[in-house]
mmCIF file of C-alpha atoms in Angstrom:
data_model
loop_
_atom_site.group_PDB
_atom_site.id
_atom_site.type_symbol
_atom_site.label_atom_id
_atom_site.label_comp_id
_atom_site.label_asym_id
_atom_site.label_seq_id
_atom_site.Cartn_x
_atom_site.Cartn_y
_atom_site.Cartn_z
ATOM 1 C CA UNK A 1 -1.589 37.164 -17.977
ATOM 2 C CA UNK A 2 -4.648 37.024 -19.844
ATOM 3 C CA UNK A 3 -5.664 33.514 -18.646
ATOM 4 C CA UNK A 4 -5.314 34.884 -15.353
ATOM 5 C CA UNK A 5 -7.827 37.725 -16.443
ATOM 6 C CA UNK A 6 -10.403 35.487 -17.269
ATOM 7 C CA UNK A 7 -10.073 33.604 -14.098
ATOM 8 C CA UNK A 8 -10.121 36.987 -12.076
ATOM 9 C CA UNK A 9 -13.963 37.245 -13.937
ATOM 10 C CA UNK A 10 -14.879 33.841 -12.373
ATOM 11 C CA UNK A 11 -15.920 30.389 -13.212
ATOM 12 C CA UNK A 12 -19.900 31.122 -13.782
ATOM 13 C CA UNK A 13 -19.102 33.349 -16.685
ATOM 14 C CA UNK A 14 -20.993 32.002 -19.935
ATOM 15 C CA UNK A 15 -20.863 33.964 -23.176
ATOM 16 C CA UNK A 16 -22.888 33.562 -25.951
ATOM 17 C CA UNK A 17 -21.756 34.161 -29.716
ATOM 18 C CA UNK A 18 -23.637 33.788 -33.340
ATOM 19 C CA UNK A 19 -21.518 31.427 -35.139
ATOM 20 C CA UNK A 20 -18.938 28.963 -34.787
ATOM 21 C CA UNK A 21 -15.901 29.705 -32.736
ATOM 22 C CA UNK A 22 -12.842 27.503 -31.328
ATOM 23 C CA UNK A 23 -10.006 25.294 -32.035
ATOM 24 C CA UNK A 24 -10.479 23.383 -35.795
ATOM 25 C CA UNK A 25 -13.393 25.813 -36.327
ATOM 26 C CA UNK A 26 -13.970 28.683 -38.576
ATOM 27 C CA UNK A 27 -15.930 31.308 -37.869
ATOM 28 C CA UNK A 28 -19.232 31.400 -39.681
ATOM 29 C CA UNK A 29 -21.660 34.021 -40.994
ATOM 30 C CA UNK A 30 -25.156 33.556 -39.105
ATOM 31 C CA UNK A 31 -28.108 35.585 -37.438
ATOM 32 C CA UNK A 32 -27.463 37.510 -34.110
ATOM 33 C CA UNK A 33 -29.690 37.209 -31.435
ATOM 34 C CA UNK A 34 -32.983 39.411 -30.953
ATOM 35 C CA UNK A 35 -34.622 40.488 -27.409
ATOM 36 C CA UNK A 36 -36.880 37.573 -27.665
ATOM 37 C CA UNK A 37 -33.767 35.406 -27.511
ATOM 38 C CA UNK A 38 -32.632 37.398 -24.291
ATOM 39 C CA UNK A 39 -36.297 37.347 -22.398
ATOM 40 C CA UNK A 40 -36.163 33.672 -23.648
ATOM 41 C CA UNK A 41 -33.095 32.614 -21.919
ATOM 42 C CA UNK A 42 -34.172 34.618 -18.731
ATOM 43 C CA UNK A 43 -37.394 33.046 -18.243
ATOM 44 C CA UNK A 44 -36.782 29.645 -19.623
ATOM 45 C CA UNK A 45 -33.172 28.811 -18.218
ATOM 46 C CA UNK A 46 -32.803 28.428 -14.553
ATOM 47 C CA UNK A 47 -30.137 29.339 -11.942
ATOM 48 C CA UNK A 48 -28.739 32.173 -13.851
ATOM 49 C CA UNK A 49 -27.991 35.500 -11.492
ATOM 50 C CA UNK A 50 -27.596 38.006 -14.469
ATOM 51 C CA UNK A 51 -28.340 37.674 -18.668
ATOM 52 C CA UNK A 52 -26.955 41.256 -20.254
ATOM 53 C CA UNK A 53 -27.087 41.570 -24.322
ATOM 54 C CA UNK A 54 -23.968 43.341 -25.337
ATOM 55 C CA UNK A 55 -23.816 45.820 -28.524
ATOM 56 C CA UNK A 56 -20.713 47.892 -29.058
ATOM 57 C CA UNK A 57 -19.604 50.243 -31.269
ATOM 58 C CA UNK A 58 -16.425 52.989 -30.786
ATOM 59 C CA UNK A 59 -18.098 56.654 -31.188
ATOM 60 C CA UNK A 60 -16.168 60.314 -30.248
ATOM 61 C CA UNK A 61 -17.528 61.180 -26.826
ATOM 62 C CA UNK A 62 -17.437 64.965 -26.721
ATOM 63 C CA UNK A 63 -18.408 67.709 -24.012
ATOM 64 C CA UNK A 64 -17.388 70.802 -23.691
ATOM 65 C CA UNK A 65 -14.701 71.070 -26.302
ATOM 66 C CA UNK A 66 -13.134 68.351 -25.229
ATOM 67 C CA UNK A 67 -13.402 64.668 -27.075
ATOM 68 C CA UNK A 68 -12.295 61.150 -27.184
ATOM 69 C CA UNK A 69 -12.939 58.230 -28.844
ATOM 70 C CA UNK A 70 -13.858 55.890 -26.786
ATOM 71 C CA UNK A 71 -15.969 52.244 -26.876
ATOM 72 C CA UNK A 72 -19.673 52.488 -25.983
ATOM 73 C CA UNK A 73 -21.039 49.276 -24.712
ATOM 74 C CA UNK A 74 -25.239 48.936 -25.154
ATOM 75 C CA UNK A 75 -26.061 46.680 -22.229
ATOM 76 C CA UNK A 76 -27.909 46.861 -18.760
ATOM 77 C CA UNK A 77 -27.724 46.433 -15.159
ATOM 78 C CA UNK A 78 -27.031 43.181 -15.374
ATOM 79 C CA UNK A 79 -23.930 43.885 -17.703
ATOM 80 C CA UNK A 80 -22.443 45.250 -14.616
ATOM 81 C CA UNK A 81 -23.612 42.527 -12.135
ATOM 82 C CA UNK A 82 -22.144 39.647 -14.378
ATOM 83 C CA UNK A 83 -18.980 41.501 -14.146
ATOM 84 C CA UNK A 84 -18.822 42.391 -10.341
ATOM 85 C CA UNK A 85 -18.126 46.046 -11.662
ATOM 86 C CA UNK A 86 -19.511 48.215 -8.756
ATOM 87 C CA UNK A 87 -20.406 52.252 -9.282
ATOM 88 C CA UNK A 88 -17.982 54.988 -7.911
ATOM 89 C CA UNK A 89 -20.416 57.657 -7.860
ATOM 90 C CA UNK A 90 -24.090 58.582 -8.722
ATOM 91 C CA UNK A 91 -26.491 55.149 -9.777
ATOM 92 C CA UNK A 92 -27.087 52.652 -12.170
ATOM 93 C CA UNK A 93 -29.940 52.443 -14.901
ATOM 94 C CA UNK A 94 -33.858 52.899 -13.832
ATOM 95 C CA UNK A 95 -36.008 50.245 -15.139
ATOM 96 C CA UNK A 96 -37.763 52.580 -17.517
ATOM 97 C CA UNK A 97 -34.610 53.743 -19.060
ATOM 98 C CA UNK A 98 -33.429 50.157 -19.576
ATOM 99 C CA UNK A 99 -36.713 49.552 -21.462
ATOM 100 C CA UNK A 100 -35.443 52.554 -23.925
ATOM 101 C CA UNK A 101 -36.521 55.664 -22.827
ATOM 102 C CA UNK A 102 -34.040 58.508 -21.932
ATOM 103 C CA UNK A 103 -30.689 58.080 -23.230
ATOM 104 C CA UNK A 104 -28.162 57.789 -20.066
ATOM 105 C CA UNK A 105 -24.803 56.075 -19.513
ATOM 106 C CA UNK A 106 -22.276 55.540 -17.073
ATOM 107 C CA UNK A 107 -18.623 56.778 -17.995
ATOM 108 C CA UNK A 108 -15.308 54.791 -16.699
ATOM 109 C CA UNK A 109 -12.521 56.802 -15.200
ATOM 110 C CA UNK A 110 -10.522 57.642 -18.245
ATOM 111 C CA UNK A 111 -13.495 58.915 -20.175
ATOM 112 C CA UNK A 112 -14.156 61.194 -16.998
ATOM 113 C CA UNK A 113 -10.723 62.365 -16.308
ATOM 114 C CA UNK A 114 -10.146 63.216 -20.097
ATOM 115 C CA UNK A 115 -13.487 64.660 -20.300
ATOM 116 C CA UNK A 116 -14.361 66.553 -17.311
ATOM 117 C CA UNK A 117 -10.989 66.681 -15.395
ATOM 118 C CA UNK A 118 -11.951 68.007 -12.524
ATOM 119 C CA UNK A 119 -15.629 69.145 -13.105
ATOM 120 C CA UNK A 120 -17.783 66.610 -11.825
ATOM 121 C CA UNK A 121 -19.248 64.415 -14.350
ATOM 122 C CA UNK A 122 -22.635 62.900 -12.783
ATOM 123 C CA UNK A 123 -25.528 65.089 -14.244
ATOM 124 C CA UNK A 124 -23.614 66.368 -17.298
ATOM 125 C CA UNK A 125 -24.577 65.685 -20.788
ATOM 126 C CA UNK A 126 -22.444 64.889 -22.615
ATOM 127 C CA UNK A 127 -22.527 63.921 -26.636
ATOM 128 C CA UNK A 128 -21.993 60.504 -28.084
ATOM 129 C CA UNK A 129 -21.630 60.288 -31.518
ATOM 130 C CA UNK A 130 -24.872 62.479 -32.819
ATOM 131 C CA UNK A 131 -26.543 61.668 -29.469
ATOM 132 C CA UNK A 132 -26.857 64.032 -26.319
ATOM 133 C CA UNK A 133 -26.689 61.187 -23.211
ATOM 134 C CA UNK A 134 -26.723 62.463 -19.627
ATOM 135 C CA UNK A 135 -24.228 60.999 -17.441
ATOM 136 C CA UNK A 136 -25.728 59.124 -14.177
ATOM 137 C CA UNK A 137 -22.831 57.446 -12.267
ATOM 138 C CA UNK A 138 -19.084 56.720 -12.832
ATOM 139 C CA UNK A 139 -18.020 53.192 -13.188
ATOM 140 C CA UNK A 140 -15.364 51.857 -10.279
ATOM 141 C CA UNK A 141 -11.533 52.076 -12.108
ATOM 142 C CA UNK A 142 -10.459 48.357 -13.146
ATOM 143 C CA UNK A 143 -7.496 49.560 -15.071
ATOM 144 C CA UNK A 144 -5.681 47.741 -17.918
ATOM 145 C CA UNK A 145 -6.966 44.070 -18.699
ATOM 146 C CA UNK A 146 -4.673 41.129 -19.369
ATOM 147 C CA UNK A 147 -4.768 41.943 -23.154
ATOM 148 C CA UNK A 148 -3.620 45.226 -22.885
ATOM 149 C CA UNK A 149 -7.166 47.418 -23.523
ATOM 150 C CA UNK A 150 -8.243 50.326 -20.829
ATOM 151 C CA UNK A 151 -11.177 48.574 -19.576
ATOM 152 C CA UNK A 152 -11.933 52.346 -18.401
ATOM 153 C CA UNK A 153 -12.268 53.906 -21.265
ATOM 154 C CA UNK A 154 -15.862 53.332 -21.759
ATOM 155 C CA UNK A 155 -19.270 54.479 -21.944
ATOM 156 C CA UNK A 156 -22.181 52.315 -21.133
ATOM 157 C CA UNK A 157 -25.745 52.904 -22.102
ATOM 158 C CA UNK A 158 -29.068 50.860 -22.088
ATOM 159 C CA UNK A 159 -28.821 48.283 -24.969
ATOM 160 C CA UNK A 160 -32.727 49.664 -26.149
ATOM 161 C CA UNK A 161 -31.070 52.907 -26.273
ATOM 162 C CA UNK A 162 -28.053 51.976 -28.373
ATOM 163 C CA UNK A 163 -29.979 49.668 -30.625
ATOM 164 C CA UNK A 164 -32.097 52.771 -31.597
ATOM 165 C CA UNK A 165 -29.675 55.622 -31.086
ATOM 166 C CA UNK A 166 -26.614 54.321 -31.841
ATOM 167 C CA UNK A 167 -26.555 50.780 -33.612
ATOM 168 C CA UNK A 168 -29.992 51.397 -35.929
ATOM 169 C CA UNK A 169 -30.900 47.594 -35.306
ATOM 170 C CA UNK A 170 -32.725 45.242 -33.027
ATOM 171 C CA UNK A 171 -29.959 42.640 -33.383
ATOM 172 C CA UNK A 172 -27.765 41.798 -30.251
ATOM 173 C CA UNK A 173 -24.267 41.161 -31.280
ATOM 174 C CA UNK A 174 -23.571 38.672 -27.888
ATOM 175 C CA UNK A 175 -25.075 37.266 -25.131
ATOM 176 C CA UNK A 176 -23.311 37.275 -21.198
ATOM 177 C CA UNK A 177 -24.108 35.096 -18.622
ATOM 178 C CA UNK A 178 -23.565 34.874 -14.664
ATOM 179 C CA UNK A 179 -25.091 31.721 -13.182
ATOM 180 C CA UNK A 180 -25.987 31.405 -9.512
ATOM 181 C CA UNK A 181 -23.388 29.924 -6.896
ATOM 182 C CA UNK A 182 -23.582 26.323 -6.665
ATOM 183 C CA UNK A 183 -24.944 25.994 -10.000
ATOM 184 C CA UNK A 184 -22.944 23.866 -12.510
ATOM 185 C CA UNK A 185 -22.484 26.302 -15.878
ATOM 186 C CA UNK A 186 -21.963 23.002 -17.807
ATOM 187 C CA UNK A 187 -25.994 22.394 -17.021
ATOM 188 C CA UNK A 188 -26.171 26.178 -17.773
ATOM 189 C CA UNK A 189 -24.262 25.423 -21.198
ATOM 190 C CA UNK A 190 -26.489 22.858 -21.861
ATOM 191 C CA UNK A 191 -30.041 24.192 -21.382
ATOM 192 C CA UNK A 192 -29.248 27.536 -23.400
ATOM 193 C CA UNK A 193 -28.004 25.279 -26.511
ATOM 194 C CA UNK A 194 -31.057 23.344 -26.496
ATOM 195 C CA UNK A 195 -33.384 26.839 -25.905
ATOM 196 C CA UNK A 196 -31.335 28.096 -28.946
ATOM 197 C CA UNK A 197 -31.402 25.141 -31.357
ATOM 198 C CA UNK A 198 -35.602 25.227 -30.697
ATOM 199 C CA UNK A 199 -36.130 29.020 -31.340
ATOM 200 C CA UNK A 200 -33.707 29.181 -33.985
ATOM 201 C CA UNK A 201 -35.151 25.817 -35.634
ATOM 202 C CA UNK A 202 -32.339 23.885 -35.926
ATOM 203 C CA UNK A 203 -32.700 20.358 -36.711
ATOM 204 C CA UNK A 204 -30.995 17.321 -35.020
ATOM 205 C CA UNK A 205 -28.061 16.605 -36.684
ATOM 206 C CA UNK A 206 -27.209 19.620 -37.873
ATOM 207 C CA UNK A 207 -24.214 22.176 -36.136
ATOM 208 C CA UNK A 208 -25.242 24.951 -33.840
ATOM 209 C CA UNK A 209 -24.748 28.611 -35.533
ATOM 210 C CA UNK A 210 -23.973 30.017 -32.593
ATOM 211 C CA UNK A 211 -21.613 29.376 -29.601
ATOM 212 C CA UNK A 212 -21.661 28.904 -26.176
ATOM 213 C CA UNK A 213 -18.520 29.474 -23.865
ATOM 214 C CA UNK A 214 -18.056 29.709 -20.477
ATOM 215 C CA UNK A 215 -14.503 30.830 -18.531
ATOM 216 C CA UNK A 216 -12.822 27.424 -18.511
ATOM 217 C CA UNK A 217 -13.346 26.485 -22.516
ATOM 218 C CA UNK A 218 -12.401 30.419 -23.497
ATOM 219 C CA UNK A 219 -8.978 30.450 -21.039
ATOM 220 C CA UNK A 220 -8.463 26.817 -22.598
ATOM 221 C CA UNK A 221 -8.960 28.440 -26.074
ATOM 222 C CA UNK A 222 -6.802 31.669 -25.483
ATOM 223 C CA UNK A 223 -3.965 29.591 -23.922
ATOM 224 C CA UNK A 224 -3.711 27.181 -27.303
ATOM 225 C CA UNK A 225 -3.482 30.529 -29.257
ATOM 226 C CA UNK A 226 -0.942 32.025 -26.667
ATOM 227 C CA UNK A 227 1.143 28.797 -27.031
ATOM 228 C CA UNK A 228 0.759 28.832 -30.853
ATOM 229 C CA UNK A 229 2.070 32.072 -31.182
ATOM 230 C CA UNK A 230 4.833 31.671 -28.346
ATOM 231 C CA UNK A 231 5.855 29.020 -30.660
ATOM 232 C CA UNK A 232 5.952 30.654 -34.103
ATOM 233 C CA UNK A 233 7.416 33.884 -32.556
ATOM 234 C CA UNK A 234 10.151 31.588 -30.923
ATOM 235 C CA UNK A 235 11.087 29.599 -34.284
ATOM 236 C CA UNK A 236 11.465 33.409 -35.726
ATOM 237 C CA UNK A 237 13.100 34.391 -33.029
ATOM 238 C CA UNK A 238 15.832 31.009 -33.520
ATOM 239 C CA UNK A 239 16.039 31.776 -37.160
ATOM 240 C CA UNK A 240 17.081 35.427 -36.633
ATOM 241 C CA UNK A 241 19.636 34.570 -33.694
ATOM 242 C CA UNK A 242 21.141 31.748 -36.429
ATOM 243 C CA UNK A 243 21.132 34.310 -38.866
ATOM 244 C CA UNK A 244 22.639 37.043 -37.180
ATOM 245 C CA UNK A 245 25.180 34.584 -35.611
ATOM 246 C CA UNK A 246 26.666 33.355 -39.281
ATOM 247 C CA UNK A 247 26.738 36.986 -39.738
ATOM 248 C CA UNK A 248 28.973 37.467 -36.726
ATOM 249 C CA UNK A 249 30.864 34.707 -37.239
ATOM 250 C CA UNK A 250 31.898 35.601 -41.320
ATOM 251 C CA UNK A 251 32.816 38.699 -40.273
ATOM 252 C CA UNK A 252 34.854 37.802 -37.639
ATOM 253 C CA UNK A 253 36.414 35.446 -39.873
ATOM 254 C CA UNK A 254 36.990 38.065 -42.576
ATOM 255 C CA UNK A 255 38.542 40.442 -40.078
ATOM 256 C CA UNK A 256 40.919 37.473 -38.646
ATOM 257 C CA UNK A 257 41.974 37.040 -42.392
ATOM 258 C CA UNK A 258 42.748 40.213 -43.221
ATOM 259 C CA UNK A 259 44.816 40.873 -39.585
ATOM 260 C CA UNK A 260 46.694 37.307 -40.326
ATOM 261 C CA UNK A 261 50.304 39.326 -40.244
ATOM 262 C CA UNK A 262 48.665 41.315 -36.767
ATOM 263 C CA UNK A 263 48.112 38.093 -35.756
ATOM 264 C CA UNK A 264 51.618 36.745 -36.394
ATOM 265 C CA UNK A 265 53.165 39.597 -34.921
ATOM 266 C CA UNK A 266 51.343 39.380 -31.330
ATOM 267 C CA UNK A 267 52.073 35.833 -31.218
ATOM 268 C CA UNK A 268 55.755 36.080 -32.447
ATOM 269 C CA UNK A 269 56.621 38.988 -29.668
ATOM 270 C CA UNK A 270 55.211 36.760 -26.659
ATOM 271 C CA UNK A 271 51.063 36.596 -26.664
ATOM 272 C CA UNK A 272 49.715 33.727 -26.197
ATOM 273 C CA UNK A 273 46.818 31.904 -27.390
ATOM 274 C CA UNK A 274 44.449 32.469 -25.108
ATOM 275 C CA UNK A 275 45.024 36.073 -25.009
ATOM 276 C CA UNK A 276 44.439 36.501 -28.952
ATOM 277 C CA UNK A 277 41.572 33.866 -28.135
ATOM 278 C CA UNK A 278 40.154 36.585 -25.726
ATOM 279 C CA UNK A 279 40.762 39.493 -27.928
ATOM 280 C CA UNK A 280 38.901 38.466 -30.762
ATOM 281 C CA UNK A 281 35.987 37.167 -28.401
ATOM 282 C CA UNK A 282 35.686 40.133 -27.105
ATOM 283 C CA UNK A 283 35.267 41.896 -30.150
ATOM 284 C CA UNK A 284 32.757 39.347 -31.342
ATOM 285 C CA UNK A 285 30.796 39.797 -28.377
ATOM 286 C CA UNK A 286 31.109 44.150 -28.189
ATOM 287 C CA UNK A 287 29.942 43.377 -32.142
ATOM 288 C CA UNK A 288 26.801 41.582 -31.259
ATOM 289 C CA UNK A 289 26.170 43.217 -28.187
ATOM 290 C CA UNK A 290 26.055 46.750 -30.333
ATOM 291 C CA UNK A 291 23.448 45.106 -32.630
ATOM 292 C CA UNK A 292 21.324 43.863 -29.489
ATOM 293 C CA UNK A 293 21.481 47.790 -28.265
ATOM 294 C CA UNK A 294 20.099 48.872 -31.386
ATOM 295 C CA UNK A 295 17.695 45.844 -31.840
ATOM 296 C CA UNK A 296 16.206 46.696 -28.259
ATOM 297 C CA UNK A 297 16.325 50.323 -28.735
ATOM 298 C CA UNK A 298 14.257 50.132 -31.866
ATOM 299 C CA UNK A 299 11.517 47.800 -30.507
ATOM 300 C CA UNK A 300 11.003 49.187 -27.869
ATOM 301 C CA UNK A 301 10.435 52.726 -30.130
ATOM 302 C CA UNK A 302 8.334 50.710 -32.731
ATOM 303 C CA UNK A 303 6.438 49.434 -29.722
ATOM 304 C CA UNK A 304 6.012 53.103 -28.151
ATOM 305 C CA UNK A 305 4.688 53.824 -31.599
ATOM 306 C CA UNK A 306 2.204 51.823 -32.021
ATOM 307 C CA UNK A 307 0.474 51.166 -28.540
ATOM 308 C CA UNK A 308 0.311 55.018 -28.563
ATOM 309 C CA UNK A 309 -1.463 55.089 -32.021
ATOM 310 C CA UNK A 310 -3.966 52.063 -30.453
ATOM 311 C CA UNK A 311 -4.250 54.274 -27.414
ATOM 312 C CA UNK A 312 -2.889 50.944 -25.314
ATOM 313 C CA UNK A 313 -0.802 51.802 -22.238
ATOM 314 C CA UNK A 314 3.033 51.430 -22.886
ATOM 315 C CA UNK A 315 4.194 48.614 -20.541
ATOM 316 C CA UNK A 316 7.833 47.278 -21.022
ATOM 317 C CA UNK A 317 9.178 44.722 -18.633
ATOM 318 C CA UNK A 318 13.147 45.163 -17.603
ATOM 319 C CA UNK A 319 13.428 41.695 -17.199
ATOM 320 C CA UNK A 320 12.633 40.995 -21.029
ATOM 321 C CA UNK A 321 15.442 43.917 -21.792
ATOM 322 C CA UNK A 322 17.765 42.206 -19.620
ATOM 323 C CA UNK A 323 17.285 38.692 -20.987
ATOM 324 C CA UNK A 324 17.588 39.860 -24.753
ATOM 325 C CA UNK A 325 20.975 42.001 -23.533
ATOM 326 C CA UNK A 326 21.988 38.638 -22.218
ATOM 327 C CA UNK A 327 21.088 36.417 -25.849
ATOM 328 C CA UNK A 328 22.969 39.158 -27.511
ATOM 329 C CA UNK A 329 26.079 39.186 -25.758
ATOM 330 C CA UNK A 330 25.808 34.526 -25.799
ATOM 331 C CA UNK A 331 25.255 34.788 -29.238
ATOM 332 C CA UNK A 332 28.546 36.791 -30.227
ATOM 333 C CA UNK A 333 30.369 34.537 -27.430
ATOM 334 C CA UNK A 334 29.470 31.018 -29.310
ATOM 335 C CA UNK A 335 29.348 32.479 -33.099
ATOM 336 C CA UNK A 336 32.595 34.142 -32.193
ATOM 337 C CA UNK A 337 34.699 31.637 -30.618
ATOM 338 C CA UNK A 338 35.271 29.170 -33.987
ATOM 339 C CA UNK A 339 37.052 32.607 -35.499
ATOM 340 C CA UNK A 340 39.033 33.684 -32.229
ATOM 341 C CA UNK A 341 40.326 29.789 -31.903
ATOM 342 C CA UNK A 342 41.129 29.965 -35.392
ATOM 343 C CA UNK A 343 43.247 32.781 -34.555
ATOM 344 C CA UNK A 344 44.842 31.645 -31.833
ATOM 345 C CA UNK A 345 45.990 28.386 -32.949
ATOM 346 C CA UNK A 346 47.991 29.994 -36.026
ATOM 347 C CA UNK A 347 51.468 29.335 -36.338
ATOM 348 C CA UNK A 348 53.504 32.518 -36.143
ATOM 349 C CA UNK A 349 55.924 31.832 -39.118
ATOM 350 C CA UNK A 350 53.062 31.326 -41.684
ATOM 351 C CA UNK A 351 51.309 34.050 -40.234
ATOM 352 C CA UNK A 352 54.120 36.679 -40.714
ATOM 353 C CA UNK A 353 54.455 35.210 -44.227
ATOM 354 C CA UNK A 354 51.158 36.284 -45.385
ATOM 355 C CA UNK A 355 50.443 38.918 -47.453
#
């Protein structure tokens, strides 16, 4: 889901980083990018349709009495243009107030609907953090992203305006880039490494301390992690199952132990194997199956928990439920049946003669 995301953004998405990111590579401490940088790449890199600086910070939006903490992003016009995200209502930034004059923003759909409910927003003022911002337009809803985040809960001002108001620094904390149609991002790639390597005097030979991505390396990226984790999770996962299954299976072979005369009895009146097989499958499996309720019922709570204390939308998926309802119920069947066979196949006579 999140590869598809990325894909949704498009293929002339670059993104520009301080430090070293990837597979085999640590992140590294190194300068951010200044203003120059950005006017730099603009003028000096061609067949690029949109170069936005990105700050963010997360700041309590309040108006009225009402408040939220939300995530302000410090870009421009061409933030949104690089992104394809159109306005709903009112207008975007002027070029004076992108050059840092009158603090402004644009508010996504959750910010306005927790906000201003049904007042309308465009015109207000509203307060971020210690500064009073008047609202111009309302983003267009994209809902929940592939990783889970309300890409509506935002607030977007110029990035002058943050840098000063909000963030205290010049510094730009990342770098996004849309390149034209047509144009190929790996000669994109290429020219803003070598623009960056010369203004940040960085000698050949040495490695860049800063990165440059575009869609295709980052979905490559996020799918190696994906599969990493799929994998770890998974040997977990195998090592509980085994674990819980020995479990099962002891105690079904302590309870066939201590029900040996039971045993004898049902087989000595006229039951036959397989229905002694049955009966102790069955309990194996009503056993595990419990355990699976339980297991299911308390993820999913711990899960509630927690997305609601990230302020993540809840999303559980039935057929997960189902398929872990269905490894609980095979697990008690195979851990179970070495115990119910056991039982089965005991001779009557003996088992009378227990004690």
């Amino acid at each position: 889901q999140v590869t598809t995301e990325i894909s949704k953004l498009g293929t002339n998405l670059l993104f520009v980083r301080p430090g070293q990111f990837g597979p085999g590579r640590a992140a590294t401490d190194a300068k951010k990018f200044t203003l120059r940088d950005l006017d730099a790449i603009r003028e000096q890199v061609p067949g690029l349709r949109a170069v936005a600086g990105i700050n963010q910070s997360s700041q309590t939006v309040v108006f009225s009495g009402q408040s939220r903490q939300t995530t302000i992003i410090g870009s421009g016009n061409d933030y949104l243009v690089a992104q394809n995200w159109e306005l709903a209502s009112g207008r975007s930034f002027l070029p004076s107030e992108e050059r840092g004059g009158q603090a402004v923003c644009l508010i996504g759909e959750t910010v306005r609907s927790r906000l201003f409910g049904s007042t309308p927003a465009v015109d207000q003022t509203i307060r971020v953090g210690n500064v009073a911002c008047q609202v111009i337009g309302l983003l267009d809803k994209k809902g929940q992203s592939g990783m889970g985040s309300d890409q509506d809960d935002v607030v977007m001002m110029p990035l002058k305006v943050f840098q000063r108001r909000i963030g205290g620094s010049t510094d730009i904390s990342s770098i996004m880039l849309s390149a034209e149609d047509g144009v190929s991002t790996a000669k994109v790639q290429a020219d803003v490494e070598r623009l960056l390597r010369e203004r940040r005097k960085i000698i050949a030979g040495r490695d860049d301390d800063f990165t440059v991505n575009d869609m295709t390396q980052m979905a490559a990226t996020l799918t190696g992690t994906t599969t990493l984790m799929t994998g770890l999770l998974g040997a977990v996962a195998a090592v509980s199952l085994l674990v819980g299954g020995i479990g099962i299976m002891n105690i079904m072979l302590v309870s066939v132990t201590e029900r040996t005369r039971e045993i004898g009895i049902r087989l000595a009146i006229g039951a036959v194997e397989r229905q002694v097989l049955m009966q102790f499958l069955v309990e194996a499996v009503t056993l595990s199956v419990f355990g699976g309720v339980v297991g299911i019922a308390l993820g999913l709570a711990i899960a509630y928990t927690a997305v609601t204390l990230m302020s993540v939308p809840f999303v559980a998926s039935p057929s997960i439920i189902l398929l872990a309802f269905a490894f609980s119920a095979a697990i008690g069947m195979v851990f179970g049946y070495f115990p119910a066979r056991r039982a089965a196949q005991m001779n009557p006579i003996d088992a009378l003669r227990h004690e």
